[in-house]
């Protein structure tokens, strides 16, 4: 099997992720942060270990790391918790539905208004597009750091700098970049960094995080037990307790720590470089094929991510992916939960076939994939 | 609060701060360990048990951003 669907979730996971998650059911089976007995405290210490690992990777304090179930939940917590009645929001035209649908829902409920900034391949034009949409009511900008469909990287640091000059908060969707780029929220003008644990950080599915670099905290979406200040009716007003009501996903978080350690050991730079080389090889291979349209360009750390979209002429992308699956290749096709990105690229009719690479992919797999696609183009051309 | 077994209790706002404080204090030569705070009137909570100069330990914790619970608000 060739697994090229790492933008959805990375596979396989490092062995240490699997083994530590599994062991947690035996060794760390008590509820962390609730009781005082030894197993509960040991479990809580393992959870704290993951906070520490994340704080090292993202250059923050452990208490600024809030666990969520995925990046979508992280984005929802920030958007719904920060935006108030009458606020204005700006998003980019490459956003995932996690951001787009949340913005739309908040507007439909009459809480906010929002605008979509047109991004460009020139950073200054992209920043200007955001700046031109700012109104006195603009409270928040939410922007993806990289498109999950076309791999285009956006200059969130520059957009954040513009936002901060105008007193606007900056949230970044790092679904495709966490683990591949060196992200330093406080340095990069990011107030809220939303990210999945199960993609570029190689943790189990069901894990995500928000990294806070701002003291302005969201109103929590969920209230409940935190194991702290229990006799008060109000939620504790400090992190991470404010946003972590209820029992945490211990097996997931224990595994996530190992995923983060894997990334730290390999380094985001080296992981990016390896995947970028594979992506370039893939693009080169696909461009040589007749009846193949490639939508992405050379993988460059300043401009793009190792994610590539293409189509085989006339063949619906979902059908092409099905045929690839029959030949042992896992890719995602269709719209990738990103309506805006497909509208921008004019691919809303056919969708695209997306290839997304990971740490365990090889040149051999890339070459095999290109041969399989070539065969498919010939079959579909008959 | 000086405990009769020779260690001092320092109440912290959360278990996250207890673990953070434990690490910081150990790096500074203290013996410290977290546990449930049995005296907390505001509900469930955690404390750091510290052996050594309690005043200095508090100062180190505050310096590193560990949120402590004031004795009167415990």
CSV table of N, CA and C in Angstrom, one decimal, chain B residues 4-48:
chain,number,residue,atom,x,y,z
B,4,UNK,N,3.9,19.7,60.0
B,4,UNK,CA,4.7,19.1,61.2
B,4,UNK,C,5.7,18.0,60.8
B,5,UNK,N,5.6,17.6,59.5
B,5,UNK,CA,6.6,16.6,59.1
B,5,UNK,C,7.8,17.2,58.4
B,6,UNK,N,7.9,18.5,58.5
B,6,UNK,CA,9.1,19.2,58.0
B,6,UNK,C,9.1,19.7,56.6
B,7,UNK,N,7.9,19.7,56.0
B,7,UNK,CA,7.9,20.4,54.7
B,7,UNK,C,6.8,21.5,54.7
B,8,UNK,N,6.9,22.3,53.7
B,8,UNK,CA,6.0,23.4,53.6
B,8,UNK,C,5.0,23.2,52.5
B,9,UNK,N,3.7,23.6,52.7
B,9,UNK,CA,2.7,23.4,51.7
B,9,UNK,C,2.6,24.8,51.0
B,10,UNK,N,2.7,24.7,49.7
B,10,UNK,CA,2.5,25.9,48.9
B,10,UNK,C,1.3,25.6,47.9
B,11,UNK,N,0.2,26.3,48.1
B,11,UNK,CA,-1.0,26.0,47.3
B,11,UNK,C,-0.9,26.7,46.0
B,12,UNK,N,-1.2,25.9,44.9
B,12,UNK,CA,-1.1,26.5,43.6
B,12,UNK,C,-2.5,26.4,42.9
B,13,UNK,N,-2.7,27.2,41.9
B,13,UNK,CA,-4.1,27.3,41.3
B,13,UNK,C,-4.5,26.0,40.5
B,14,UNK,N,-3.5,25.3,40.0
B,14,UNK,CA,-3.9,24.1,39.2
B,14,UNK,C,-2.9,23.0,39.3
B,15,UNK,N,-3.2,21.8,38.9
B,15,UNK,CA,-2.3,20.7,38.9
B,15,UNK,C,-1.2,21.0,37.8
B,16,UNK,N,-1.5,21.7,36.8
B,16,UNK,CA,-0.5,22.1,35.7
B,16,UNK,C,0.6,22.9,36.4
B,17,UNK,N,0.1,23.9,37.2
B,17,UNK,CA,1.1,24.7,37.9
B,17,UNK,C,1.9,23.9,38.9
B,18,UNK,N,1.2,22.9,39.5
B,18,UNK,CA,2.0,22.1,40.5
B,18,UNK,C,3.1,21.4,39.9
B,19,UNK,N,2.9,20.8,38.7
B,19,UNK,CA,3.9,20.1,38.0
B,19,UNK,C,5.0,21.0,37.5
B,20,UNK,N,4.5,22.2,37.0
B,20,UNK,CA,5.5,23.1,36.5
B,20,UNK,C,6.4,23.6,37.7
B,21,UNK,N,5.7,23.9,38.8
B,21,UNK,CA,6.5,24.3,40.0
B,21,UNK,C,7.4,23.3,40.5
B,22,UNK,N,7.0,22.0,40.5
B,22,UNK,CA,7.8,21.0,41.0
B,22,UNK,C,9.1,20.9,40.2
B,23,UNK,N,9.0,21.0,38.9
B,23,UNK,CA,10.2,21.0,38.0
B,23,UNK,C,11.1,22.2,38.3
B,24,UNK,N,10.5,23.3,38.4
B,24,UNK,CA,11.4,24.5,38.6
B,24,UNK,C,12.1,24.4,39.9
B,25,UNK,N,11.4,24.0,41.0
B,25,UNK,CA,12.0,23.9,42.3
B,25,UNK,C,13.1,22.8,42.3
B,26,UNK,N,12.8,21.7,41.7
B,26,UNK,CA,13.9,20.7,41.6
B,26,UNK,C,15.1,21.2,40.9
B,27,UNK,N,14.9,21.9,39.9
B,27,UNK,CA,16.0,22.5,39.1
B,27,UNK,C,16.8,23.5,40.0
B,28,UNK,N,16.1,24.0,41.0
B,28,UNK,CA,16.8,24.9,41.9
B,28,UNK,C,17.2,24.3,43.2
B,29,UNK,N,17.3,23.0,43.3
B,29,UNK,CA,17.8,22.3,44.4
B,29,UNK,C,16.8,21.9,45.5
B,30,UNK,N,15.6,22.2,45.3
B,30,UNK,CA,14.6,21.9,46.3
B,30,UNK,C,14.1,20.4,46.1
B,31,UNK,N,13.6,19.9,47.1
B,31,UNK,CA,12.8,18.6,47.0
B,31,UNK,C,11.3,19.1,47.0
B,32,UNK,N,10.6,18.7,46.0
B,32,UNK,CA,9.2,19.2,45.9
B,32,UNK,C,8.3,18.1,45.3
B,33,UNK,N,7.1,18.0,45.7
B,33,UNK,CA,6.2,17.0,45.1
B,33,UNK,C,4.7,17.5,45.2
B,34,UNK,N,3.9,17.3,44.2
B,34,UNK,CA,2.5,17.7,44.2
B,34,UNK,C,1.6,16.7,44.9
B,35,UNK,N,0.5,17.2,45.5
B,35,UNK,CA,-0.5,16.4,46.0
B,35,UNK,C,-1.8,17.1,46.1
B,36,UNK,N,-2.9,16.4,46.4
B,36,UNK,CA,-4.2,17.1,46.6
B,36,UNK,C,-4.1,18.0,47.8
B,37,UNK,N,-4.8,19.1,47.8
B,37,UNK,CA,-4.8,20.1,48.9
B,37,UNK,C,-6.1,19.7,49.7
B,38,UNK,N,-5.8,19.2,50.9
B,38,UNK,CA,-7.0,18.8,51.7
B,38,UNK,C,-7.7,19.9,52.4
B,39,UNK,N,-7.0,21.1,52.5
B,39,UNK,CA,-7.5,22.2,53.2
B,39,UNK,C,-8.2,23.2,52.3
B,40,UNK,N,-8.3,23.0,51.0
B,40,UNK,CA,-8.8,24.0,50.1
B,40,UNK,C,-10.3,24.2,50.3
B,41,UNK,N,-10.7,25.4,50.7
B,41,UNK,CA,-12.1,25.7,50.9
B,41,UNK,C,-12.8,26.1,49.7
B,42,UNK,N,-12.1,26.5,48.6
B,42,UNK,CA,-12.7,26.8,47.4
B,42,UNK,C,-13.0,25.6,46.5
B,43,UNK,N,-12.8,24.5,47.1
B,43,UNK,CA,-13.1,23.2,46.3
B,43,UNK,C,-11.8,22.5,46.0
B,44,UNK,N,-11.9,21.6,45.1
B,44,UNK,CA,-10.7,20.7,44.8
B,44,UNK,C,-9.5,21.6,44.4
B,45,UNK,N,-8.4,21.1,44.7
B,45,UNK,CA,-7.2,21.9,44.3
B,45,UNK,C,-5.9,21.1,44.6
B,46,UNK,N,-4.8,21.6,44.2
B,46,UNK,CA,-3.5,20.9,44.4
B,46,UNK,C,-2.5,21.8,45.1
B,47,UNK,N,-1.5,21.2,45.7
B,47,UNK,CA,-0.5,21.9,46.4
B,47,UNK,C,0.9,21.4,46.0
B,48,UNK,N,1.8,22.1,46.3
B,48,UNK,CA,3.2,21.7,46.2
B,48,UNK,C,3.7,21.5,47.7
